[in-house]
Coordinates of C-alpha atoms in Angstrom, one line a residue:
Chain A
M3 CA 58.1 120.8 109.7
A4 CA 60.2 117.6 110.2
L5 CA 57.7 115.8 108.0
F6 CA 58.0 118.4 105.3
G7 CA 61.8 118.3 105.5
S8 CA 61.9 114.6 105.1
L9 CA 59.5 114.7 102.2
F10 CA 61.6 117.4 100.5
C11 CA 64.7 115.2 101.0
R12 CA 63.0 112.3 99.4
I13 CA 61.9 114.3 96.4
V14 CA 65.4 115.7 95.8
L15 CA 66.8 112.2 96.1
G16 CA 64.3 110.9 93.6
L17 CA 65.1 113.7 91.1
V18 CA 68.9 113.1 91.5
I19 CA 68.5 109.4 90.9
A20 CA 66.3 110.1 87.9
F21 CA 68.8 112.5 86.5
L22 CA 71.6 110.0 86.8
F23 CA 69.6 107.1 85.3
M24 CA 67.9 109.1 82.5
P25 CA 70.7 109.0 79.9
I26 CA 71.2 105.2 80.5
L27 CA 67.5 104.6 80.0
I28 CA 67.3 106.7 76.9
V29 CA 70.3 104.9 75.3
L30 CA 68.8 101.5 76.2
T31 CA 65.5 102.5 74.7
V32 CA 67.0 104.0 71.5
S33 CA 69.1 100.9 71.0
F34 CA 65.9 98.9 70.5
S35 CA 64.5 101.5 68.1
S36 CA 63.2 100.7 64.6
S37 CA 64.1 104.1 63.4
A38 CA 67.4 104.8 61.5
V39 CA 68.0 108.0 63.4
F40 CA 68.2 108.9 67.1
A41 CA 64.6 109.4 68.0
F42 CA 63.1 109.4 71.4
P43 CA 60.6 108.0 72.1
P44 CA 61.3 105.5 69.4
P45 CA 58.6 104.9 66.7
G46 CA 58.8 101.1 67.1
F47 CA 60.8 98.1 68.4
S48 CA 63.5 96.2 66.6
L49 CA 66.8 94.4 67.2
R50 CA 68.2 95.6 63.8
W51 CA 70.9 97.7 65.4
Y52 CA 72.2 94.7 67.4
A53 CA 72.1 92.6 64.3
S54 CA 74.0 95.4 62.4
L55 CA 76.8 95.2 65.0
G56 CA 78.0 92.0 63.3
N57 CA 79.0 94.0 60.3
A58 CA 80.4 97.0 62.1
D59 CA 84.0 95.7 61.8
S60 CA 85.7 99.0 62.7
M61 CA 83.5 99.3 65.8
L62 CA 84.3 95.7 66.9
Q63 CA 88.0 96.3 66.3
A64 CA 87.8 99.4 68.5
V65 CA 86.1 97.4 71.3
W66 CA 88.7 94.8 71.0
L67 CA 91.6 97.3 71.1
S68 CA 90.2 99.2 74.0
S69 CA 89.6 96.0 76.0
Q70 CA 93.2 94.9 75.4
I71 CA 94.7 98.3 76.2
A72 CA 92.5 98.6 79.3
A73 CA 93.2 95.1 80.6
L74 CA 96.9 95.2 79.9
S75 CA 97.4 98.7 81.3
T76 CA 95.4 97.8 84.4
A77 CA 97.4 94.6 84.9
I78 CA 100.7 96.4 84.5
S79 CA 99.6 99.1 86.9
L80 CA 98.4 96.6 89.5
V81 CA 101.8 94.9 89.6
L82 CA 104.0 98.0 89.4
G83 CA 101.6 100.1 91.6
T84 CA 101.4 97.5 94.3
L85 CA 105.2 97.0 94.5
C86 CA 105.6 100.8 94.5
A87 CA 102.9 101.2 97.2
I88 CA 104.7 98.6 99.4
A89 CA 108.0 100.5 99.0
I90 CA 106.2 103.7 100.0
T91 CA 104.3 102.3 103.0
R92 CA 107.3 100.4 104.3
G93 CA 109.5 103.5 104.1
M94 CA 112.0 101.7 101.8
I95 CA 112.6 104.8 99.6
P96 CA 113.4 108.4 100.6
G97 CA 110.7 111.0 100.0
A98 CA 108.0 108.3 100.0
K99 CA 105.3 110.9 100.3
A100 CA 106.5 112.9 97.3
V101 CA 106.7 109.7 95.2
A102 CA 103.1 108.8 96.2
T103 CA 101.9 112.2 95.2
F104 CA 103.8 112.0 91.9
M105 CA 102.3 108.6 91.1
A106 CA 98.8 110.0 91.6
S107 CA 99.5 113.3 89.8
P108 CA 98.2 112.2 86.3
L109 CA 94.7 112.4 87.9
M110 CA 95.2 116.1 88.6
L111 CA 96.6 117.0 85.2
P112 CA 94.2 117.8 82.3
G113 CA 94.1 114.9 79.9
L114 CA 94.9 117.2 77.0
V115 CA 98.2 118.2 78.6
L116 CA 99.1 114.6 79.2
G117 CA 98.1 113.7 75.6
I118 CA 100.3 116.4 74.0
A119 CA 103.2 115.5 76.3
F120 CA 102.9 111.8 75.3
L121 CA 102.8 112.7 71.6
Q122 CA 105.9 114.8 72.0
A123 CA 107.7 112.3 74.1
A124 CA 106.9 109.4 71.8
R125 CA 108.3 111.3 68.8
D126 CA 111.4 112.3 70.7
F127 CA 112.1 108.7 71.8
G128 CA 111.3 107.5 68.2
L129 CA 108.4 105.4 69.4
R130 CA 106.4 104.8 66.2
D131 CA 104.2 101.9 67.3
T132 CA 100.8 103.2 68.2
Y133 CA 99.8 100.2 70.3
T134 CA 102.9 100.5 72.5
T135 CA 102.5 104.2 72.9
L136 CA 98.9 103.9 73.8
L137 CA 99.7 101.1 76.3
I138 CA 102.4 103.2 78.0
A139 CA 100.2 106.2 78.2
H140 CA 97.3 104.2 79.7
V141 CA 99.6 102.7 82.3
V142 CA 100.2 106.3 83.4
I143 CA 96.5 107.0 83.3
T144 CA 95.5 103.9 85.3
M145 CA 98.3 104.2 87.9
P146 CA 96.7 106.8 90.2
F147 CA 93.6 104.7 90.6
I148 CA 95.6 101.7 91.6
M149 CA 98.0 103.7 93.9
R150 CA 95.1 105.3 95.8
T151 CA 93.2 102.1 96.6
V152 CA 96.3 100.0 97.2
L153 CA 97.9 102.6 99.5
A154 CA 94.6 102.8 101.4
S155 CA 94.4 99.0 101.7
L156 CA 98.1 98.8 102.8
S157 CA 97.6 101.4 105.5
L158 CA 95.2 98.9 107.1
F159 CA 97.4 95.9 106.5
D160 CA 99.6 94.5 109.3
F161 CA 103.0 93.8 107.7
A162 CA 103.8 91.6 110.7
M163 CA 101.7 89.0 108.8
V164 CA 104.3 89.0 106.0
D165 CA 107.0 88.4 108.6
A166 CA 104.9 85.7 110.1
A167 CA 104.6 84.0 106.7
R168 CA 108.3 84.2 106.2
M169 CA 109.1 82.7 109.6
L170 CA 106.7 79.9 108.7
G171 CA 108.9 79.0 105.6
R172 CA 107.7 81.2 102.7
S173 CA 110.1 83.4 100.8
Y174 CA 109.4 87.1 100.7
P175 CA 107.6 87.0 97.3
A176 CA 105.7 83.9 98.3
A177 CA 104.7 85.6 101.6
L178 CA 103.4 88.6 99.7
W179 CA 101.4 86.4 97.3
T180 CA 99.8 84.1 99.9
V181 CA 99.2 86.7 102.7
L182 CA 99.3 90.3 101.4
V183 CA 97.4 89.7 98.1
P184 CA 94.4 87.9 99.5
N185 CA 94.1 90.5 102.3
I186 CA 94.1 93.5 100.0
L187 CA 92.1 91.8 97.3
P188 CA 89.1 94.2 97.7
G189 CA 91.6 97.1 97.1
F190 CA 92.9 95.4 94.0
V191 CA 89.4 94.7 92.6
S192 CA 88.0 98.2 93.2
G193 CA 91.2 99.9 92.1
G194 CA 91.4 97.6 89.1
L195 CA 87.8 98.3 88.1
F196 CA 88.2 102.0 88.3
A197 CA 91.5 101.8 86.4
F198 CA 90.0 99.6 83.7
I199 CA 87.1 102.1 83.2
A200 CA 89.4 105.1 83.2
S201 CA 91.5 103.5 80.5
F202 CA 88.5 102.1 78.5
D203 CA 86.7 105.4 78.1
N204 CA 89.7 107.7 78.0
Y205 CA 89.4 110.2 75.1
P206 CA 91.6 113.3 75.7
V207 CA 94.9 111.4 76.0
S208 CA 94.2 108.7 73.4
I209 CA 93.1 111.2 70.7
F210 CA 96.7 112.4 70.3
L211 CA 98.1 108.9 70.1
V212 CA 95.8 106.9 67.8
D213 CA 96.2 106.5 64.0
V214 CA 93.8 105.6 61.3
R215 CA 94.0 101.8 61.8
T216 CA 94.4 101.8 65.6
K217 CA 91.5 103.6 67.2
T218 CA 90.2 103.1 70.7
L219 CA 86.4 102.8 71.3
P220 CA 85.6 106.3 72.5
I221 CA 87.3 107.8 69.4
Q222 CA 85.6 105.4 67.1
L223 CA 82.3 106.1 68.7
L224 CA 82.6 109.8 68.3
N225 CA 83.7 109.3 64.7
Q226 CA 80.6 107.2 64.1
V227 CA 78.3 109.8 65.7
E228 CA 79.8 112.5 63.5
M229 CA 79.7 110.5 60.2
S230 CA 76.6 108.2 60.4
P231 CA 74.6 108.8 63.5
D232 CA 72.4 105.7 63.7
P233 CA 71.4 103.7 66.8
T234 CA 74.4 101.3 66.3
V235 CA 76.2 103.5 68.8
A236 CA 73.3 103.1 71.2
A237 CA 73.5 99.3 70.8
I238 CA 77.2 99.3 71.5
S239 CA 76.5 101.5 74.6
A240 CA 73.8 99.2 75.8
L241 CA 76.2 96.2 75.5
L242 CA 78.8 98.2 77.5
I243 CA 76.2 98.9 80.2
L244 CA 75.4 95.2 80.3
G245 CA 79.1 94.4 80.6
T246 CA 79.5 96.8 83.5
I247 CA 76.6 95.2 85.3
V248 CA 78.2 91.7 84.8
A249 CA 81.5 93.0 86.0
L250 CA 80.0 94.5 89.2
I251 CA 78.2 91.2 89.9
V252 CA 81.4 89.3 89.5
C253 CA 83.2 91.7 91.8
D254 CA 80.5 91.4 94.3
R255 CA 80.8 87.6 94.3
L256 CA 84.5 87.8 94.5
V257 CA 85.0 90.3 97.3
G258 CA 81.7 91.9 98.1
L259 CA 80.8 95.4 96.9
K260 CA 80.6 96.6 100.5
R261 CA 84.2 95.7 101.2
M262 CA 85.2 97.4 97.9
A263 CA 83.3 100.6 98.7
S264 CA 84.9 100.8 102.1
I265 CA 88.4 101.1 100.5
Chain B
M6 CA 106.5 67.8 118.4
S7 CA 107.0 64.4 119.9
Q8 CA 110.8 64.6 119.5
H9 CA 110.9 67.8 121.5
A10 CA 109.0 66.3 124.3
T11 CA 111.5 63.5 125.0
A12 CA 114.6 65.3 126.0
M13 CA 114.2 68.1 128.4
P14 CA 116.9 68.8 130.9
P15 CA 115.9 70.1 134.3
A16 CA 116.0 73.9 134.5
T17 CA 118.9 74.2 136.9
E18 CA 121.5 72.3 134.8
M19 CA 121.2 74.3 131.7
H20 CA 123.9 76.8 132.3
Q21 CA 126.7 74.3 132.0
E22 CA 125.6 72.9 128.7
P23 CA 127.3 74.2 125.5
S24 CA 125.1 77.0 124.2
Y25 CA 122.3 76.1 121.8
L26 CA 121.7 79.7 120.7
A27 CA 124.9 81.7 120.4
V28 CA 124.8 85.4 119.5
S29 CA 128.3 86.6 119.2
N30 CA 129.4 90.2 119.1
V31 CA 126.4 91.4 117.2
T32 CA 126.3 95.0 116.2
K33 CA 123.4 96.7 114.5
R34 CA 123.2 100.3 113.5
F35 CA 120.3 102.3 112.0
G36 CA 121.8 105.3 110.4
A37 CA 124.0 107.0 113.0
A38 CA 122.3 105.2 116.0
T39 CA 124.0 102.1 117.3
V40 CA 121.0 100.0 118.5
L41 CA 123.1 96.9 119.5
D42 CA 126.7 97.3 120.5
S43 CA 128.8 94.1 120.2
L44 CA 126.2 92.1 122.1
S45 CA 126.8 88.4 123.0
L46 CA 124.3 86.0 124.4
S47 CA 124.2 82.3 124.8
V48 CA 121.2 80.3 125.6
G49 CA 121.0 76.6 126.5
R50 CA 118.8 74.0 124.9
A51 CA 115.2 74.1 126.2
E52 CA 115.9 77.2 128.2
F53 CA 113.5 80.1 128.5
V54 CA 115.3 83.4 128.4
S55 CA 113.7 86.8 128.7
L56 CA 115.1 90.0 127.1
L57 CA 113.9 92.6 129.5
G58 CA 114.3 96.4 129.0
P59 CA 112.5 99.6 128.3
S60 CA 111.4 100.5 124.8
G61 CA 114.4 101.5 122.7
C62 CA 116.9 99.3 124.5
G63 CA 117.3 97.0 121.4
K64 CA 115.5 94.0 122.6
T65 CA 113.1 93.8 119.7
T66 CA 116.0 94.5 117.3
L67 CA 117.9 91.5 118.8
L68 CA 114.8 89.3 118.4
R69 CA 114.5 90.3 114.7
L70 CA 118.2 89.7 114.1
I71 CA 117.8 86.2 115.5
A72 CA 114.7 85.7 113.4
G73 CA 116.6 86.8 110.3
L74 CA 114.1 89.7 109.6
L75 CA 117.1 92.0 110.0
A76 CA 120.7 91.5 109.2
P77 CA 123.5 92.3 111.6
D78 CA 126.2 94.8 110.6
Q79 CA 128.8 92.6 112.5
G80 CA 128.8 89.4 114.5
A81 CA 127.3 86.0 114.1
I82 CA 124.2 84.0 115.1
E83 CA 124.3 80.3 115.6
V84 CA 121.5 77.9 116.5
G85 CA 122.3 74.3 117.4
G86 CA 125.8 74.7 115.9
R87 CA 124.6 75.9 112.6
D88 CA 125.7 79.4 111.5
L89 CA 122.5 81.3 110.5
T90 CA 124.0 84.7 110.1
R91 CA 123.6 84.7 106.3
V92 CA 120.6 82.3 106.1
A93 CA 117.3 83.8 104.9
A94 CA 114.5 84.1 107.5
H95 CA 112.3 81.5 105.8
K96 CA 115.1 78.9 105.9
R97 CA 115.9 79.3 109.5
N98 CA 113.1 77.2 111.0
I99 CA 112.6 79.7 113.8
G100 CA 109.1 80.2 115.2
V101 CA 107.9 83.6 116.1
V102 CA 104.8 84.7 118.2
F103 CA 104.3 88.3 117.2
Q104 CA 103.0 91.1 119.5
N105 CA 99.6 91.4 117.8
Y106 CA 99.8 87.7 116.8
A107 CA 99.8 88.5 113.0
L108 CA 97.2 85.8 112.4
F109 CA 96.0 85.6 108.8
P110 CA 92.4 87.0 108.7
H111 CA 91.6 85.4 105.4
L112 CA 92.2 81.9 106.7
T113 CA 90.4 79.8 109.4
V114 CA 92.0 78.8 112.6
A115 CA 93.0 75.4 111.2
E116 CA 94.3 76.9 108.0
N117 CA 96.3 79.4 110.0
I118 CA 98.0 76.6 111.8
A119 CA 98.5 74.5 108.7
Y120 CA 100.1 77.5 106.9
G121 CA 103.7 76.6 107.9
L122 CA 103.1 72.9 107.2
R123 CA 101.9 73.7 103.7
A124 CA 104.9 75.9 103.1
K125 CA 107.1 73.0 104.1
G126 CA 105.3 70.6 101.8
V127 CA 104.0 68.3 104.6
P128 CA 101.5 65.8 103.1
K129 CA 97.8 66.6 103.5
A130 CA 97.0 63.7 105.9
E131 CA 99.9 64.5 108.2
Q132 CA 99.0 68.2 108.1
A133 CA 95.5 67.4 109.4
K134 CA 96.9 65.3 112.2
K135 CA 99.5 67.8 113.3
V136 CA 97.0 70.7 113.2
G137 CA 94.7 68.6 115.4
D138 CA 97.6 67.9 117.9
A139 CA 98.5 71.6 118.0
L140 CA 94.9 72.6 118.6
G141 CA 94.8 70.1 121.5
L142 CA 98.0 71.5 122.9
V143 CA 96.5 74.9 123.3
R144 CA 93.0 73.5 124.1
M145 CA 91.3 75.0 121.1
E146 CA 90.0 71.8 119.4
A147 CA 86.5 73.2 119.1
F148 CA 87.6 76.2 117.2
A149 CA 89.3 74.6 114.1
D150 CA 86.8 76.0 111.6
R151 CA 86.2 79.4 113.1
A152 CA 87.4 82.7 111.6
V153 CA 90.4 84.0 113.5
T154 CA 88.8 87.4 113.6
A155 CA 85.9 85.9 115.7
L156 CA 88.3 84.9 118.5
S157 CA 89.1 86.7 121.7
G158 CA 92.6 88.1 122.4
G159 CA 93.5 85.1 124.6
Q160 CA 92.2 82.6 122.0
Q161 CA 94.1 84.4 119.2
Q162 CA 97.3 84.1 121.3
R163 CA 96.8 80.4 121.7
I164 CA 96.4 80.0 117.9
A165 CA 99.5 82.1 117.3
V166 CA 101.5 79.8 119.7
A167 CA 100.0 76.7 118.0
R168 CA 100.9 78.1 114.5
A169 CA 104.5 78.8 115.6
V170 CA 105.2 75.5 117.3
V171 CA 103.4 73.1 114.9
V172 CA 106.3 73.2 112.5
E173 CA 108.7 72.1 115.2
P174 CA 111.0 75.1 115.1
S175 CA 114.5 74.9 116.5
L176 CA 113.8 78.1 118.5
L177 CA 110.8 80.0 119.5
L178 CA 110.8 83.8 119.7
L179 CA 108.1 85.7 121.5
D180 CA 107.7 89.4 121.0
E181 CA 105.7 90.9 123.9
P182 CA 102.9 88.4 123.4
F183 CA 100.9 89.4 126.4
S184 CA 100.8 93.2 125.9
A185 CA 97.4 93.0 124.2
L186 CA 95.7 91.1 127.0
D187 CA 94.1 92.5 130.1
R188 CA 95.9 91.8 133.4
K189 CA 94.0 88.9 134.7
L190 CA 94.1 87.0 131.4
R191 CA 97.7 87.8 131.1
E192 CA 98.6 86.1 134.4
T193 CA 96.7 83.0 133.4
M194 CA 98.2 82.9 130.0
Q195 CA 101.8 83.4 131.4
I196 CA 101.5 80.3 133.5
E197 CA 99.8 78.3 130.8
L198 CA 102.3 79.3 128.1
R199 CA 105.2 78.4 130.3
H200 CA 103.7 75.1 130.9
I201 CA 103.2 74.4 127.2
L202 CA 106.7 75.4 126.3
R203 CA 108.3 73.4 129.1
N204 CA 106.4 70.3 128.0
L205 CA 107.6 70.8 124.4
G206 CA 111.1 71.4 125.6
I207 CA 111.5 74.2 123.1
T208 CA 114.2 76.8 123.5
S209 CA 112.5 80.2 123.8
I210 CA 113.5 83.8 123.7
F211 CA 110.9 86.2 125.2
V212 CA 110.9 89.9 124.7
T213 CA 109.2 92.0 127.3
H214 CA 109.3 95.4 129.1
D215 CA 107.3 94.0 132.0
Q216 CA 109.6 92.9 134.8
D217 CA 106.9 90.8 136.6
E218 CA 106.3 88.9 133.4
A219 CA 110.0 88.2 133.0
L220 CA 110.4 87.1 136.7
V221 CA 107.4 84.8 136.4
M222 CA 108.2 83.1 133.1
S223 CA 112.0 82.9 132.7
D224 CA 114.8 80.5 133.5
R225 CA 117.1 83.4 133.0
I226 CA 116.6 87.1 132.4
A227 CA 118.8 89.4 130.2
V228 CA 118.3 92.9 131.4
M229 CA 119.0 95.2 128.5
N230 CA 120.0 98.8 128.4
E231 CA 121.1 100.9 125.4
G232 CA 122.0 98.0 123.2
R233 CA 123.9 96.1 125.9
I234 CA 123.1 93.3 128.3
E235 CA 123.4 94.8 131.8
H236 CA 122.8 91.6 133.7
L237 CA 122.2 88.0 132.6
G238 CA 121.0 85.7 135.4
T239 CA 118.2 83.7 137.0
P240 CA 115.2 85.8 138.1
S241 CA 116.3 85.5 141.8
E242 CA 119.9 86.6 140.9
V243 CA 118.7 89.5 138.9
Y244 CA 116.2 90.6 141.6
A245 CA 118.2 89.9 144.8
R246 CA 121.8 90.5 143.6
P247 CA 121.6 92.9 140.7
K248 CA 125.0 93.6 139.1
S249 CA 124.2 97.2 138.3
L250 CA 122.2 100.1 139.6
Y251 CA 120.3 100.1 136.4
T252 CA 119.2 96.5 136.9
M253 CA 118.3 97.2 140.5
E254 CA 116.1 100.1 139.5
F255 CA 114.5 98.5 136.4
V256 CA 113.6 95.2 138.1
G257 CA 111.3 95.7 141.0
Q258 CA 111.1 98.5 143.6
S259 CA 114.1 99.8 145.3
S260 CA 115.4 102.2 147.9
R261 CA 118.5 104.1 147.2
M262 CA 120.8 106.3 149.2
G263 CA 123.8 108.3 147.8
G264 CA 126.9 108.4 150.0
V265 CA 130.7 108.5 150.2
V266 CA 132.8 105.5 151.2
K267 CA 134.5 106.0 154.5
G268 CA 136.5 102.8 154.8
S269 CA 136.4 99.1 154.1
S270 CA 137.4 95.9 155.8
E271 CA 136.9 92.2 155.3
G272 CA 134.8 92.7 152.2
L273 CA 132.5 95.3 153.7
V274 CA 132.4 99.0 152.9
E275 CA 131.2 101.6 155.3
I276 CA 129.3 104.4 153.6
D277 CA 128.4 107.8 155.0
T278 CA 124.8 108.6 153.8
P279 CA 122.3 111.3 154.9
F280 CA 120.6 108.5 156.9
G281 CA 123.8 107.7 158.8
L282 CA 126.5 105.1 158.4
V283 CA 125.5 102.1 156.4
R284 CA 127.5 99.0 155.7
A285 CA 127.3 96.8 152.6
P286 CA 129.3 94.0 151.0
G287 CA 131.7 95.3 148.3
H288 CA 135.1 96.8 147.5
F289 CA 135.5 100.5 146.9
M290 CA 138.2 103.0 147.5
S291 CA 137.7 105.4 150.4
G292 CA 136.2 108.6 149.1
S293 CA 134.3 107.0 146.2
R294 CA 130.8 108.3 145.6
V295 CA 128.5 105.3 145.7
I296 CA 124.8 104.5 145.8
V297 CA 123.4 101.9 148.3
G298 CA 120.4 100.0 147.1
V299 CA 118.0 97.9 149.2
R300 CA 114.7 96.2 148.3
P301 CA 111.8 97.7 150.2
E302 CA 110.6 94.3 151.5
A303 CA 114.1 93.6 152.9
I304 CA 113.7 96.5 155.3
A305 CA 111.9 96.0 158.6
A306 CA 110.8 98.2 161.5
G307 CA 112.8 98.3 164.7
E308 CA 116.5 97.8 165.6
G309 CA 118.5 94.7 164.9
P310 CA 121.8 93.2 166.1
A311 CA 124.6 95.6 165.0
G312 CA 126.9 92.9 163.7
E313 CA 124.4 91.8 161.0
Y314 CA 122.1 94.8 160.4
N315 CA 122.2 98.4 159.3
T316 CA 120.0 100.6 161.4
V317 CA 118.8 104.0 160.4
R318 CA 116.1 106.5 161.5
G319 CA 113.7 108.3 159.3
T320 CA 110.6 110.3 159.2
V321 CA 107.6 108.9 157.3
A322 CA 106.5 111.1 154.4
E323 CA 103.7 109.0 153.0
V324 CA 101.7 105.8 153.8
I325 CA 100.4 103.8 150.9
Y326 CA 98.1 101.0 151.9
F327 CA 97.7 97.9 149.5
G328 CA 95.8 95.6 151.8
S329 CA 98.1 92.7 152.2
R330 CA 101.1 95.1 152.6
T331 CA 101.8 98.7 153.2
L332 CA 104.4 100.8 151.5
L333 CA 106.0 103.7 153.5
H334 CA 107.9 106.5 151.8
F335 CA 110.4 108.3 154.0
Q336 CA 111.6 111.8 153.8
T337 CA 115.0 112.2 152.1
A338 CA 117.6 115.0 152.3
Q339 CA 119.2 114.8 148.9
D340 CA 118.1 114.5 145.3
G341 CA 117.8 111.0 143.9
D342 CA 117.5 109.4 147.3
R343 CA 114.6 107.2 148.0
L344 CA 113.8 105.3 151.1
H345 CA 110.8 103.0 150.5
V346 CA 109.9 100.3 153.0
E347 CA 107.4 97.6 152.5
L348 CA 105.8 96.1 155.6
N349 CA 103.4 93.2 155.8
R350 CA 102.0 94.6 159.1
L351 CA 102.0 98.2 159.9
P352 CA 103.2 99.1 163.4
D353 CA 100.6 101.1 165.4
Q354 CA 100.2 104.8 165.0
V355 CA 102.3 105.3 161.9
A356 CA 101.3 108.4 160.0
P357 CA 103.1 111.0 157.9
G358 CA 105.5 112.7 160.3
S359 CA 106.1 109.8 162.6
A360 CA 109.8 108.9 163.2
M361 CA 110.7 105.3 162.8
T362 CA 113.8 103.1 163.3
L363 CA 114.5 100.8 160.4
R364 CA 116.9 97.9 159.9
W365 CA 118.0 95.6 157.1
R366 CA 120.6 92.9 156.8
I367 CA 124.0 94.1 155.6
D368 CA 124.0 91.2 153.1
D369 CA 120.8 92.7 151.6
S370 CA 122.6 96.0 150.8
R371 CA 124.0 96.5 147.3
V372 CA 126.6 99.2 146.5
F373 CA 127.1 100.6 143.0
P374 CA 129.4 103.4 141.8
A375 CA 127.4 106.6 141.6
P376 CA 126.7 107.5 138.0
T377 CA 129.0 110.3 137.0
E378 CA 126.5 112.3 134.9
T379 CA 123.5 113.7 136.5
G380 CA 120.3 112.4 135.1
R381 CA 119.8 108.8 136.1

């Protein structure tokens, strides 16, 4: 009976893993297809869709824009979110719990609602610049991810260390930088990674804020699939998967995936 | 460190010196609560002073005010003639050993010790030498490249001390540094730390709630209660001649008997207690309600000469045997009274219920006004 149970568990585990990996494998395979349409299994092997990426200007522009927005919004959230998290954990502000919940609330709202709200707000404030509007919206989107991991890291951090650093001759900001930052680095990296990804593949909020010349990658990809569904999209996806793997390896080298996962 | 080691006055002469650390009329409030109430304290150079009190008495707040981690609402703090009241913590050059040591887990032992030297811009070569000296001081040379997380509690404490003194602070503050250690290690570390700090000749303020620790380590003890200093004196003064009932009860064991003053003459008062008439040095009006306090080990069995001794009779309620000594609790007739006697050798046939005659020197009795409110 126990043997049967264990076998059953293994089979289910195998199926779940297969289910999770199947789409990735299919996209990777299709990206090397020689066919001009999405066909699986592909009729032959070629690198033509990777080669065609060089000419897909609008696609590359979208990759570049999404990267910028994701990197900038993550960086801004890291700085603001960390300072806010310090104020919350140190009890420097009244209603700290409410503030923490509020900062994490964009995660609980449907993206569509946020998107419409941003569109309306941007109009009311007379904010016409698409790039700035996108950036502000993405700071709000990324903030919960940073807040959650940084608050969790700070709850394990002994602030007496900051006092110790100050007594040894470092100003408060310098003490935070030399003692707090290295000690909660795993929280920064894992929060930053999640935040970057949340911004990079955000669709429901961005769709309300983009214009014809300023399109983020998910929107551009969907346009492409609707207009000319060829394996260029698969090639881009394959490159994104590669990028993710590289990012994970870098993070592992930097702080260790185990430490990141424990936050 | 070398400059500290040269000039170190003997412990007894320090009281006459102009104060090195001067805390003047410092008040600190948190919201409606006054944690420190116009508190003053002066400490001589190279002196080791303990702030002793229960949690919530303000001792840690006072330490953080001296460190500059908190700002006082009123009053001034001076070290070595320099007014530090408005100086930022990182510019005060005051060392702190924190309760849980607050070592930096991302740095090695040597890097932890070098942290303050780096912050002060000490050249690399000199840093290495000073770190080596500091490790030698706490006998941890072999651990320079270890991770601090791999050290035992006692070892972490040594590193915390080394890290604090390596920058040659003008003052060292210690915030309950022994509370995380087990009892045996604590006793060893107390003596060792006192030795190190004496050799460095560094002025130290030590916060503790443990009276034994304070008695063992200090040149002087400031017994704190509700934001004030109840008694500032040498360990033997605080123990043998407490200025207040609070000090008597907080430091060490004590017997206490409530009573009414019947008369006084030649600096002695005669007090009517449930145990009989008791004499003690002091000046009180006849009819005042007072409490007589005696240390349990000052009480002996049997009668003594009436001119020098108080003699009372009591019934043993409990016998507590410690091996080298025995503690007897006697029956009492009124609330709040306590007659505890510590004997090195137990007279024959003492058991709960036995009647015993007890004596103690009149000079060993302390009289305090009875607290007006009930409670303490």
